[in-house]
Coordinates of C-alpha atoms and ligand atoms in Angstrom, one line a residue:
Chain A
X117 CA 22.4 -8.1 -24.1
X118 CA 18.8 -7.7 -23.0
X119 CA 17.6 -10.4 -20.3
X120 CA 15.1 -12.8 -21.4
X121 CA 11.6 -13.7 -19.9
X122 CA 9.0 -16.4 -19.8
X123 CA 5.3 -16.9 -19.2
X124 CA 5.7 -19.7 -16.8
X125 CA 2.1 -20.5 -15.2
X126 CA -1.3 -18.9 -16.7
X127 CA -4.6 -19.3 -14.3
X128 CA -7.8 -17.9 -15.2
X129 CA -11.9 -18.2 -13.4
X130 CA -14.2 -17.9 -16.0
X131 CA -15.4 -16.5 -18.1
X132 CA -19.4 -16.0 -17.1
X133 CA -22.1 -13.7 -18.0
X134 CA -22.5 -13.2 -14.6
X135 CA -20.8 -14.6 -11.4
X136 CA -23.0 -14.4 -8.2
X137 CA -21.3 -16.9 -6.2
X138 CA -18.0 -15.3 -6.1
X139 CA -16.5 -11.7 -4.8
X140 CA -14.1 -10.2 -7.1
X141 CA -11.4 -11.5 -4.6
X142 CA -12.6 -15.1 -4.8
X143 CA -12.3 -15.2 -8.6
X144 CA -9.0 -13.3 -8.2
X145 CA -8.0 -15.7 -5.7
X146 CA -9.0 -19.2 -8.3
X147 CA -7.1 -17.5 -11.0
X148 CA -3.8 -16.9 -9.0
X149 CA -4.2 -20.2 -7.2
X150 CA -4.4 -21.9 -10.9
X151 CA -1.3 -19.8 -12.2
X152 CA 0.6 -20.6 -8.9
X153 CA 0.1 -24.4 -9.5
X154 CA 0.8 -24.1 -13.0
X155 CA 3.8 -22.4 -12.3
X156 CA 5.2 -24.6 -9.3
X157 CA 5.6 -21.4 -7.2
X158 CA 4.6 -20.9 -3.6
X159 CA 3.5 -16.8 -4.2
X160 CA 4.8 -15.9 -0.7
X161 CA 8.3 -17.6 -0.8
X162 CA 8.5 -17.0 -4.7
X163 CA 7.6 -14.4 -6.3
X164 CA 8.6 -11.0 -6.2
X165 CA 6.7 -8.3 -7.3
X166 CA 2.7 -8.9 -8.1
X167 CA 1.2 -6.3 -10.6
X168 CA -2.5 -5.9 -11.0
X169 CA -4.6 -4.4 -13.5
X170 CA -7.9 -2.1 -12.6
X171 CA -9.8 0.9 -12.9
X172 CA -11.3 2.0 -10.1
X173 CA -14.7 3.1 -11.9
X174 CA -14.9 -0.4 -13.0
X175 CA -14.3 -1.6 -9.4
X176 CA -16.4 1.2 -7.3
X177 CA -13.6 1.2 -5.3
X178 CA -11.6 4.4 -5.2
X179 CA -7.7 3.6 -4.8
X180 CA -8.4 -0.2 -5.6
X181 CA -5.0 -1.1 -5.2
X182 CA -5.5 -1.2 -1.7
X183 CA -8.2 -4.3 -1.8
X184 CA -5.1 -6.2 -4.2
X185 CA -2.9 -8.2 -2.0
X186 CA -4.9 -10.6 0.2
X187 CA -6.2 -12.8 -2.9
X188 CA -3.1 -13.1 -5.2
X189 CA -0.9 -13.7 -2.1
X190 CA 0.6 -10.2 -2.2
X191 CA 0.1 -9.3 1.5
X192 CA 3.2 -7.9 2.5
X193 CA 5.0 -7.8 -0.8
X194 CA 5.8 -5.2 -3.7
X195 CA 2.6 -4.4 -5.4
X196 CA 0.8 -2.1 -7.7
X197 CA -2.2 -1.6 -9.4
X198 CA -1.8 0.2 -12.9
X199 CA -5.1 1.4 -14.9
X200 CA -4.7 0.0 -18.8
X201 CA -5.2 -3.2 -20.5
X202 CA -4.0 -6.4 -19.2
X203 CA -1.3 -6.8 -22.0
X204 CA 0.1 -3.1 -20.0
X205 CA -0.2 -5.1 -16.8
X206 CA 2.1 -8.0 -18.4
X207 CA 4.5 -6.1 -20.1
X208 CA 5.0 -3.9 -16.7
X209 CA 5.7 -7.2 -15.0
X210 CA 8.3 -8.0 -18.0
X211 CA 10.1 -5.0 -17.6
X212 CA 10.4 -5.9 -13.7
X213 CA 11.8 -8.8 -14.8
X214 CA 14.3 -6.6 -17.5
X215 CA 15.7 -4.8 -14.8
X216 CA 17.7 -7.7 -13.4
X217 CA 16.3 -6.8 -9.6
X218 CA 13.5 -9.3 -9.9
X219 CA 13.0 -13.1 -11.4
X220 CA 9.6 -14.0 -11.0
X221 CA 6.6 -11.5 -10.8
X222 CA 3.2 -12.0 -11.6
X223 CA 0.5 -10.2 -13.3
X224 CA -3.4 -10.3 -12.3
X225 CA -6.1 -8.4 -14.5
X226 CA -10.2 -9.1 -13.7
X227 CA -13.7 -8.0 -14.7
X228 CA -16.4 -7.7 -12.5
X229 CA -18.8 -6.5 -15.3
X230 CA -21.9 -7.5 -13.8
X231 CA -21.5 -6.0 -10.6
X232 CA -21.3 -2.2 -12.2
X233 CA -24.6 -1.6 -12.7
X234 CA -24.5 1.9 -14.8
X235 CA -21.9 0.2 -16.9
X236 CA -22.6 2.8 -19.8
X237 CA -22.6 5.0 -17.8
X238 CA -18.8 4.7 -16.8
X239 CA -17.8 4.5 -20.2
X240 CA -19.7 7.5 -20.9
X241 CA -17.2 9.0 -18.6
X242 CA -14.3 8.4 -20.5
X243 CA -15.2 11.2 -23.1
X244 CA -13.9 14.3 -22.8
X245 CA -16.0 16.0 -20.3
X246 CA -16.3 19.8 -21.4
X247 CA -16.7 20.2 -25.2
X248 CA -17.5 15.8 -26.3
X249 CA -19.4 14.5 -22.9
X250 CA -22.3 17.7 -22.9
X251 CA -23.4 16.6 -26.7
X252 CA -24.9 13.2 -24.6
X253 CA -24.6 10.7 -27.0
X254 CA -23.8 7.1 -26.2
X255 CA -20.1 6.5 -26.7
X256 CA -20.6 3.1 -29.0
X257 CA -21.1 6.1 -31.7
X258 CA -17.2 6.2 -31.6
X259 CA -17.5 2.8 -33.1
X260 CA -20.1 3.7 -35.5
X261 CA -18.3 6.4 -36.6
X262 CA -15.0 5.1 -37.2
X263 CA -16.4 2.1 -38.8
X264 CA -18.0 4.1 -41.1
X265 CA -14.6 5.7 -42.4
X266 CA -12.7 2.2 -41.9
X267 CA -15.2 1.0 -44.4
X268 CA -15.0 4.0 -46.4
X269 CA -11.6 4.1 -46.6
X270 CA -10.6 0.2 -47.3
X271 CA -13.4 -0.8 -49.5
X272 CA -14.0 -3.4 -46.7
X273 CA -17.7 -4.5 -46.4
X274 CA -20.3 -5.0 -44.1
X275 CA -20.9 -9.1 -45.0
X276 CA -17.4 -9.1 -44.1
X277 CA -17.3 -7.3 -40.5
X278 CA -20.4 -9.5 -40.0
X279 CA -18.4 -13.1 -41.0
X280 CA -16.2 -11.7 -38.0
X281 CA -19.1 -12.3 -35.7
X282 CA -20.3 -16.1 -37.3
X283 CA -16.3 -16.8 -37.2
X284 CA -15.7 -15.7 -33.1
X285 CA -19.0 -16.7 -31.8
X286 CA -18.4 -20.0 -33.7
X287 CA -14.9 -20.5 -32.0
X288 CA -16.1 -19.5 -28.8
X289 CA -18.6 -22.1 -29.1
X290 CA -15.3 -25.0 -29.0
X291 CA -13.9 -23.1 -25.9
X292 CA -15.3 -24.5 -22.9
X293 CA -14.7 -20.5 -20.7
X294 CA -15.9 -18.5 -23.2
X295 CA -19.0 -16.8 -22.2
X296 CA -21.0 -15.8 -25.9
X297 CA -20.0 -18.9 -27.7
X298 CA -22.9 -19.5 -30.1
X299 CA -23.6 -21.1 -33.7
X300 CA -24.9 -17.7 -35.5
X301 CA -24.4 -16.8 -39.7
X302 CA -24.3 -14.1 -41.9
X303 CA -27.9 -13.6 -42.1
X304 CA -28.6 -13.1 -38.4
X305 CA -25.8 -10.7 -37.8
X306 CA -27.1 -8.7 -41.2
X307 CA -30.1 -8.5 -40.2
X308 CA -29.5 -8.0 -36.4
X309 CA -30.7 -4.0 -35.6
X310 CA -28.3 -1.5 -36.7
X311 CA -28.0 0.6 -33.4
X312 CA -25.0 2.9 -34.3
X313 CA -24.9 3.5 -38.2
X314 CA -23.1 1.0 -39.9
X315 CA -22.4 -1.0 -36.6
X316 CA -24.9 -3.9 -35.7
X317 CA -26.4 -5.1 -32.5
X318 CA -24.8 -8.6 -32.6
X319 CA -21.2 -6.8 -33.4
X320 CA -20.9 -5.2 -30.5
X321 CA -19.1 -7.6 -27.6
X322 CA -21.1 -8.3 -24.7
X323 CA -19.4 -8.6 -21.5
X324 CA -18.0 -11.0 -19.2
X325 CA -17.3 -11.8 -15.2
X326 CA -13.5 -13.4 -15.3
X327 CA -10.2 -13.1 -13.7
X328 CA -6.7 -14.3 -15.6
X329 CA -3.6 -14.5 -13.8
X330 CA 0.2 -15.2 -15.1
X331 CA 3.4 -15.7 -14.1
X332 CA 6.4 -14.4 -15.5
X333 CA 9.7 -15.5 -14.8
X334 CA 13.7 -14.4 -16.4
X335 CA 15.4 -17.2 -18.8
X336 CA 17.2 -19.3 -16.2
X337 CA 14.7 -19.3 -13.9
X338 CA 11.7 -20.0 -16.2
X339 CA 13.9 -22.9 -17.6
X340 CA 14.0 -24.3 -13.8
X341 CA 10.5 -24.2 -13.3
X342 CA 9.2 -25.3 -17.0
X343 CA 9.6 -27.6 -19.5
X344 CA 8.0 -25.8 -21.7
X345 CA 7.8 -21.7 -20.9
X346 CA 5.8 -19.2 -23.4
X347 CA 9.1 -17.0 -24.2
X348 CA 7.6 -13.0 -24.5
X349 CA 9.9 -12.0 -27.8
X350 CA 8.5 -8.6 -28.4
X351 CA 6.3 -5.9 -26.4
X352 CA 5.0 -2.8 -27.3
X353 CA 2.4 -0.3 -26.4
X354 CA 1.1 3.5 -28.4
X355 CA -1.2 5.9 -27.2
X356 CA -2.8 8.2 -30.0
X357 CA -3.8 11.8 -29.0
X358 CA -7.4 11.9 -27.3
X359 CA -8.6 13.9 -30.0
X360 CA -11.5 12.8 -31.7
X361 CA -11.5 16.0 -33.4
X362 CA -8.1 15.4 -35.0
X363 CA -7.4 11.5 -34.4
X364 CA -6.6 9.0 -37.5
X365 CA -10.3 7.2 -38.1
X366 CA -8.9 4.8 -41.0
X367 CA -6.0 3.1 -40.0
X368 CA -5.8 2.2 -35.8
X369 CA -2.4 4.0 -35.6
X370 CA -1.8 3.0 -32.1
X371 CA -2.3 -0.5 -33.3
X372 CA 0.4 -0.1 -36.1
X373 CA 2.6 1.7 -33.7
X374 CA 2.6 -0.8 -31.2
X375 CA 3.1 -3.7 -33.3
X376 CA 6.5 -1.8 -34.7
X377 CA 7.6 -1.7 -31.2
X378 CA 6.8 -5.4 -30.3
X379 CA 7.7 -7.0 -34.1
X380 CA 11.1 -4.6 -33.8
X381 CA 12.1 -6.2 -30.4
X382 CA 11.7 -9.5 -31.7
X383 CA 13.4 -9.4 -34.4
X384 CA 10.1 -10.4 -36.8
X385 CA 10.3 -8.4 -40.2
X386 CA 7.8 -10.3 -41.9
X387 CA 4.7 -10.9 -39.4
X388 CA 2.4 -12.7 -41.9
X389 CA 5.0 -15.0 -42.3
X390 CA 6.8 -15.2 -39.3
X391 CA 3.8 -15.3 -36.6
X392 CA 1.5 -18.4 -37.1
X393 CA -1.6 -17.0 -35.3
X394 CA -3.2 -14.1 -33.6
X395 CA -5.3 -12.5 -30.4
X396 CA -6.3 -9.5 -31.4
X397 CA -9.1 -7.3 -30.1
X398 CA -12.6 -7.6 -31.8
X399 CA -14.3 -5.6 -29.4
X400 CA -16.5 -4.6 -32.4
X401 CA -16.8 -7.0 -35.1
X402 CA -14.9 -4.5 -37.5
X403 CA -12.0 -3.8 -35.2
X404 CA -10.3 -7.1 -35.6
X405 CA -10.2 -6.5 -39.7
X406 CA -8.7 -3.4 -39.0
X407 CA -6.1 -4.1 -36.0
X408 CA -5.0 -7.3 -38.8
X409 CA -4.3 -4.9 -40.9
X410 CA -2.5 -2.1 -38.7
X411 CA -0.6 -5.3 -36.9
X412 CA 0.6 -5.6 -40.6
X413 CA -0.6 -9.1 -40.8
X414 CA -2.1 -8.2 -44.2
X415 CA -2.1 -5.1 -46.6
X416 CA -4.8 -2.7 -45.9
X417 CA -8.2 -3.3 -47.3
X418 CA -7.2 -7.1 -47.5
X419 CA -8.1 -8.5 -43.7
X420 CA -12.0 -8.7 -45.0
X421 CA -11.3 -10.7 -48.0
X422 CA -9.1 -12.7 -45.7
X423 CA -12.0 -13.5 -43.4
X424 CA -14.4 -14.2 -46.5
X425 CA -12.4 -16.8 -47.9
X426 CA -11.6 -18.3 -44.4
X427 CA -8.4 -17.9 -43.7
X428 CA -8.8 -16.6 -40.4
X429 CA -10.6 -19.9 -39.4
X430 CA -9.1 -22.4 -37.0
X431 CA -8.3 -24.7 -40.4
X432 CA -7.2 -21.1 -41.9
X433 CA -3.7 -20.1 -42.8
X434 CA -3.9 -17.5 -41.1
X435 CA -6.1 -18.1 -37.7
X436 CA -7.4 -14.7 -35.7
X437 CA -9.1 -14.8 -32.5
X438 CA -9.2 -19.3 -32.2
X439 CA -10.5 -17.8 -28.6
X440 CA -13.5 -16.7 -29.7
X441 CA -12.0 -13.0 -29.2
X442 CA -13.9 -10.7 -27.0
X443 CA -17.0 -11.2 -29.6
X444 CA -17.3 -15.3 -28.0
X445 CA -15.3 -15.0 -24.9
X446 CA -17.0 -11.8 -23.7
X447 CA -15.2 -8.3 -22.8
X448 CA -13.5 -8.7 -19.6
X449 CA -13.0 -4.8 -19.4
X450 CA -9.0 -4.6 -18.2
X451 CA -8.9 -7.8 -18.6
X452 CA -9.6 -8.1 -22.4
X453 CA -6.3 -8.4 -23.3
X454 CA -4.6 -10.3 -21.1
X455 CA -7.5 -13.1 -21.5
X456 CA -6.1 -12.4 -25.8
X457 CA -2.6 -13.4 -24.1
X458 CA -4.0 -16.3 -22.5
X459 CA -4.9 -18.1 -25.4
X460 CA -1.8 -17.6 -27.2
X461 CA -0.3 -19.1 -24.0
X462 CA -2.6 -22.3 -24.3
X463 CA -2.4 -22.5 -27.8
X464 CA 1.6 -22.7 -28.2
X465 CA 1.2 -25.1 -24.9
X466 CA -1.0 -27.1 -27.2
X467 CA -3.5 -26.9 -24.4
X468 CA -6.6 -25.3 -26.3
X469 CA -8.8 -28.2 -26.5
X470 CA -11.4 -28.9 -29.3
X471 CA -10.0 -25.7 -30.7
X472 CA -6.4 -26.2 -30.9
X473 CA -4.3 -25.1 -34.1
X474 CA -1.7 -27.1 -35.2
X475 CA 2.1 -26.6 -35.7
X476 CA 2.1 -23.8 -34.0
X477 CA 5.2 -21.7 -32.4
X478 CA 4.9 -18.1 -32.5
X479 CA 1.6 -16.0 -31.4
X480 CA 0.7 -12.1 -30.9
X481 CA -1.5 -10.9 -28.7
X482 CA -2.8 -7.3 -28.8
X483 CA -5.6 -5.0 -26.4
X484 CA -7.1 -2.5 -27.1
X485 CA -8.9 -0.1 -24.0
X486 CA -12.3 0.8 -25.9
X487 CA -13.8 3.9 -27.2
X488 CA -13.2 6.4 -27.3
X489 CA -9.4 5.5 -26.5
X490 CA -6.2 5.0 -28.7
X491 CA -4.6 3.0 -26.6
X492 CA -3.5 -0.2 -27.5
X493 CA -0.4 -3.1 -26.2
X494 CA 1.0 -5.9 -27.9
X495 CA 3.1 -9.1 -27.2
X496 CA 4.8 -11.9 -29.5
X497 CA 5.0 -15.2 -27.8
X498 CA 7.1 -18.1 -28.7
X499 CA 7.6 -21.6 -28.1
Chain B
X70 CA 8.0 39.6 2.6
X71 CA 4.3 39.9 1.3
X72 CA 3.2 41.8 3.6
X73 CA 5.5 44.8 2.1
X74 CA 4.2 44.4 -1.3
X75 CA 0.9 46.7 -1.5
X76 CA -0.8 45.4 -4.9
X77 CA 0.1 42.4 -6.9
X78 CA 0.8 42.6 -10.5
X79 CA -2.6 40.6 -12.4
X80 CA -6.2 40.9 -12.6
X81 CA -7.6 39.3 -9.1
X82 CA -10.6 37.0 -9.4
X83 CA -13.0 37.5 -6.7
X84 CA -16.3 34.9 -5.4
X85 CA -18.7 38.0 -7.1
X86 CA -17.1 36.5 -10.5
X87 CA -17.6 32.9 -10.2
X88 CA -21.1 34.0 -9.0
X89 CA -21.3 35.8 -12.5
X90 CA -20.1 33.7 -14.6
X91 CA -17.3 35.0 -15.4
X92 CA -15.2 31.8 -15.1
X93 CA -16.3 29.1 -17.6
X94 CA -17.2 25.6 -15.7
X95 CA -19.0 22.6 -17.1
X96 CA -20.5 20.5 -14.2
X97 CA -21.6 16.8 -14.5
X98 CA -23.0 14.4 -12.0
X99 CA -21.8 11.0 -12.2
X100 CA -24.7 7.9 -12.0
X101 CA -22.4 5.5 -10.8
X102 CA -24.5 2.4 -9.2
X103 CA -22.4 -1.2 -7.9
X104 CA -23.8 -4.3 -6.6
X105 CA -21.0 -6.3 -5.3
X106 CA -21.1 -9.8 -5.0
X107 CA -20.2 -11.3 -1.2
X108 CA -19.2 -14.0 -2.3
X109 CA -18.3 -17.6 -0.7
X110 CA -16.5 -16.0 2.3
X111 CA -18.8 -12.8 3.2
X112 CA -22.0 -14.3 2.2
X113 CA -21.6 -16.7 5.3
X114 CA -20.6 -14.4 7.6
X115 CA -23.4 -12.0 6.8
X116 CA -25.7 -14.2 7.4
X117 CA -24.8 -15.0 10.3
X118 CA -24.8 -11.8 11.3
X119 CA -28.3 -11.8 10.7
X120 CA -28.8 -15.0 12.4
X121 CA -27.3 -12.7 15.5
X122 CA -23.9 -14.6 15.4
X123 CA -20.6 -13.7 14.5
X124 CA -18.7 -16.1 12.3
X125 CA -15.0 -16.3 11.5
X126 CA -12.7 -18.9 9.6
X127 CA -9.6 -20.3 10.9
X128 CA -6.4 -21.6 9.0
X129 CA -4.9 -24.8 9.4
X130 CA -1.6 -23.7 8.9
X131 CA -1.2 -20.8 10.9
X132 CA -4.0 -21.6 13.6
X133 CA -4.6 -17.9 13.1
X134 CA -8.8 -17.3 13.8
X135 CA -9.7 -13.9 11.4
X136 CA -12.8 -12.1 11.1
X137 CA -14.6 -11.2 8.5
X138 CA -14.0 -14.5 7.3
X139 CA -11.9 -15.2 3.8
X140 CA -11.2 -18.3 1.6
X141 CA -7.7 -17.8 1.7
X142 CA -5.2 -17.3 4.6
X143 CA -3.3 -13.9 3.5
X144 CA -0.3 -14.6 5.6
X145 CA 0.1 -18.3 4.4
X146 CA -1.6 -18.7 1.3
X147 CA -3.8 -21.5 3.2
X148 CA -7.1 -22.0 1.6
X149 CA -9.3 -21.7 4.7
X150 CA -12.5 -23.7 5.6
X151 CA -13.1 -24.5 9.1
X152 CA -15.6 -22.2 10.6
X153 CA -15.7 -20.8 14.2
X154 CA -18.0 -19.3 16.2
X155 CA -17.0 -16.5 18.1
X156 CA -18.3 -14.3 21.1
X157 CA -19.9 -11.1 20.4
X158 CA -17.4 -9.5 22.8
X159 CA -13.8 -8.2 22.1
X160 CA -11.5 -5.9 23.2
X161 CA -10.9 -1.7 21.6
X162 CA -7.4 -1.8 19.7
X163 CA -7.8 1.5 18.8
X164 CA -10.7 4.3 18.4
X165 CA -11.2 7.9 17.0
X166 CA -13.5 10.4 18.2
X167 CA -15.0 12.1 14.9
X168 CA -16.8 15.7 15.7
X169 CA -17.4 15.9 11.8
X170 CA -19.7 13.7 9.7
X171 CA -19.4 11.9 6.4
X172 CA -20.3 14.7 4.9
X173 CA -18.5 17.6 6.5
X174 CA -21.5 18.8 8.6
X175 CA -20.6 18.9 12.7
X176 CA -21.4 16.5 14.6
X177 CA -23.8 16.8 17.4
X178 CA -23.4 13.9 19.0
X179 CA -19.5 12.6 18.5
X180 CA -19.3 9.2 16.5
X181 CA -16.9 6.7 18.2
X182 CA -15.2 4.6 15.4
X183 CA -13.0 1.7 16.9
X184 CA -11.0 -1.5 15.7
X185 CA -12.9 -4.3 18.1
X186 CA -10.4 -7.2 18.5
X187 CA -13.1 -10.4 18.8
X188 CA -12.5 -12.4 21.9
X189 CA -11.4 -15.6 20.1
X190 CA -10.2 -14.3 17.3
X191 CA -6.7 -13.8 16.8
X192 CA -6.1 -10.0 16.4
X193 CA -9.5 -9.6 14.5
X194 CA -12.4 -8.6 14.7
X195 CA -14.8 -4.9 13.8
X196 CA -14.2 -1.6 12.6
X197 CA -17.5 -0.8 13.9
X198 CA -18.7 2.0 16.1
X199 CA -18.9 2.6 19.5
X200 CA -21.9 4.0 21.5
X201 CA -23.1 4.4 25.2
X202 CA -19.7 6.0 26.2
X203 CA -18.4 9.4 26.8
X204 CA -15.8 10.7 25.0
X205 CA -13.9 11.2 28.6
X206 CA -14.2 7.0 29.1
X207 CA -13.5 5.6 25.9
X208 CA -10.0 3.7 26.1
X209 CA -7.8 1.5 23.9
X210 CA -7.9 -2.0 26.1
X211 CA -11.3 -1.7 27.3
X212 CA -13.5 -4.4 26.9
X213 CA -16.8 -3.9 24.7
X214 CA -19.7 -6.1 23.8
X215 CA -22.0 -5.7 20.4
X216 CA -25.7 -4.8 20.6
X217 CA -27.7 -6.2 18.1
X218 CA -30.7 -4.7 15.9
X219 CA -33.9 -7.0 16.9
X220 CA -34.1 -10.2 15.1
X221 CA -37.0 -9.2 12.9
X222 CA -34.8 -6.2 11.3
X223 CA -31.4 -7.7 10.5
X224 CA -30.8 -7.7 6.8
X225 CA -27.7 -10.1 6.3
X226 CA -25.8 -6.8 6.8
X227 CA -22.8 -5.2 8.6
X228 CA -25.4 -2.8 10.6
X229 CA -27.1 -5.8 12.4
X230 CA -24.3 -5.0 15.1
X231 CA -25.9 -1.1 15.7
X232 CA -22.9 -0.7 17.8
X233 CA -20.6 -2.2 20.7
X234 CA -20.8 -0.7 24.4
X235 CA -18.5 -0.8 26.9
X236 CA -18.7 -4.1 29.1
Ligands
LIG1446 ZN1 -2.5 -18.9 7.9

């Protein structure tokens, strides 16, 4: 029988536009020093293994693992830095947990968005560099371009990527560390300048300055140190090929695949009736109808009617993104995900404030890495 | 063995190709541009750097005094806050003697980079470079002191210390 595992501590610093007064190692250092509280653990006599998430183009730092340990109270300990989304980072701490040689391990994923300057540029860098990256276009075409066939393909409709927006801005604007909380409608997001055909300015995510930090722990253990631990029921993770010659531009298959891995593990056959809410990645306005729909949370085509009629709302019956998603939050770059996690942590802890749902038990979380990748992870969480 | 073998099977490529073109390449220069934030920690001790001072931060737990200063004690998990001034001499840990530059060109004057342990602090201190010394004199244990940039040209930066000399 496969061991079990619990979120046992979350900690997180954040989430700002922009975050002068603090290094990269201070914020890490606020978010592991939260999580450690949280938790009960002393890092040093505790925990085990520490995993961190980063890319060193993000960080300007080449082998950035190196500059890890100090702050998250690593220093002379087993850690590693993997490159991916923070939901990656969380379920490589799970499987260290899996593997029966460790009990408590933590995970650590930041941004430091502000401090690279030629942001666009490093994301331009992720393209293919000798037949894509030469036709010097700016990546957020991806998104134009896949919108355009998402669209195309599922009737979906651009009032209805833009009620994403008014929806995510608006819950960001009831969660106190979200960073592009704001009261916008229909009209302003319609009428905002379309800058990469049919994608509009105010559907792109801006980004954020943040750290998040949790701490995992097996069953017996967790139930030591908790009362109430944030059981991890399901993970799974699907990378597409590159190819954006060849790559499916309808259906987010890495988000379907991924979901099949996490929703097989835990047992869920029916998601739409078995999970209660969902943090899923919006970094454009668009994506989040069409990760519902490859999550199988709805029927293809359906997620924008779903957000039309409000049923993705915090009073929904059906709430996406109570967060504010990356769309109010703000993109933490590896961190996107794992700040997605965090709020399904708070929320089954009954800890989210003015935006808390009620009743509920069972959460999924799911990151995505950005154009032009098709790489996506996914986790279930349970009471 | 090779030495017996008089041609090898293939077609060789030779520099006069890559000069030709004969071997596809796509080049592209990165425009990668950071401003890190110091931070709490660093800010403080920059400035004092400026100020001509050097700065560290001891933990309560440990008693151990480190420089460059931090908000947390890595071997204790101590959040640290009580500042100490420290002299601007210490003692070489450990040096190299580099003959080639940062960017692979030769050196004509060697560059001396050392591990300065700070008198005060507890095995902390610089990596910083050494100067005024022969390469025959430099030795771990000997005892250095920083010279500063004048007062009107520090920038809040690591190079306000242009160097330490032996004592
Ligand atoms: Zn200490």
């Amino acid at each position: 029988m496969r061991r079990t595992a619990a979120i046992v501590g979350v900690g997180y610093s954040g989430f700002r536009s922009i975050s002068p007064d603090l290094s990269y190692k201070e914020m890490m250092y606020e978010a592991a020093a939260k999580a450690y509280e949280d938790a009960g653990v002393d890092p040093q006599r505790d925990i085990e293994s520490f995993v961190s998430v980063a890319e060193d183009f993000n960080e300007g730092t080449s082998i950035f693992d190196e500059y890890v340990p100090d702050q998250i109270g690593g220093a002379l300990k087993p850690v590693h830095t993997i490159p991916g989304d923070g939901i990656h980072g969380l379920i490589a701490a799970y499987m260290q947990l899996l593997t029966g040689a460790m009990d408590i391990v933590m995970v650590e994923a930041h941004s430091k968005a502000s401090n690279a300057l030629t942001l666009s540029d490093v994301m331009a860098y992720a393209m293919e560099p000798i037949y894509n990256r030469p036709l010097g276009a700016n990546p957020h075409f991806i998104a134009g371009m896949e919108m355009n066939r998402y669209l195309h393909s599922t009737g979906t409709t651009e009032e209805q990527c833009a009620q994403v927006v008014v929806k995510n801005r608006g819950n960001g604007f009831l969660n106190p560390s979200a960073a592009h909380g704001a009261r916008v409608d229909l009209e302003m997001v319609l009428s905002s300048e379309t800058v990469f055909y049919p994608l509009k300015k105010l559907e792109i995510s801006s980004h954020a300055d943040g750290a998040v930090v949790m701490v995992l722990a097996s069953g017996e253990v967790a139930e030591e140190l908790t009362s109430l631990p944030i059981w991890i029921r399901g993970v799974g993770w699907c990378n597409e090929t590159p190819s954006l010659e060849t790559r499916d531009w309808e259906g987010a298959t890495y988000a379907r695949k991924s979901a099949e891995m996490a929703y097989g593990m835990a047992g869920i056959r029916h998601p739409w009736q078995e999970i209660d809410f969902a943090e899923i990645d919006d970094t454009y306005a668009y994506k989040e109808l069409q990760h519902m729909e490859a999550l199988n949370l709805c029927r293809k085509g359906e997620a924008g009617h779903l957000v039309q009629e409000g049923a993705t709302e915090l009073d929904g019956a059906f709430p996406v993104n109570p967060s504010g998603g990356t769309l109010g939050v703000g993109h933490l770059l590896d961190a996107s995900g794992l700040g997605r996690a965090l709020e399904v942590v708070l929320q089954l802890r009954g800890e989210a404030g003015e935006r808390q749902l009620g009743e509920v038990e069972t959460g999924l979380a799911f990151g995505w890495r950005g154009v032009p990748t098709t790489s996506g992870a996914a986790v279930v969480l349970s009471v | 063995m090779s030495a017996k073998i008089e041609s090898f099977p293939g077609t060789p490529l030779s520099q006069a190709d890559l000069d030709a073109g004969k071997v596809l390449t796509t080049y592209w220069k990165p425009k990668l541009e950071y401003g890190w934030d110091a931070g709490v920690a660093i800010s403080r001790y920059l400035e004092e750097l400026k100020n001509g001072r050097i700065i560290g931060i001891k933990c309560s737990r440990c008693r151990r005094v480190v420089v460059p200063p931090r908000v947390v004690c890595e071997w204790c998990w101590e959040p640290m806050n009580d500042w100490v001034y420290l002299q601007d001499t210490g003692t070489v840990n450990t040096y190299s003697i580099c003959y080639i530059r940062w960017d692979a060109s030769r050196a004509k004057e060697p560059q001396f980079p050392a591990v300065i342990w700070i008198d005060g602090a507890s095995n902390a201190g610089f990596l910083h470079l050494l100067d005024e010394v022969d390469p025959d004199d430099v030795k771990i244990g000997m005892k250095v002191q920083a010279v500063w940039k004048p007062a009107e040209e520090r920038a809040g930066s690591i190079t306000d210390i242009e160097y330490f000399k032996p004592l």
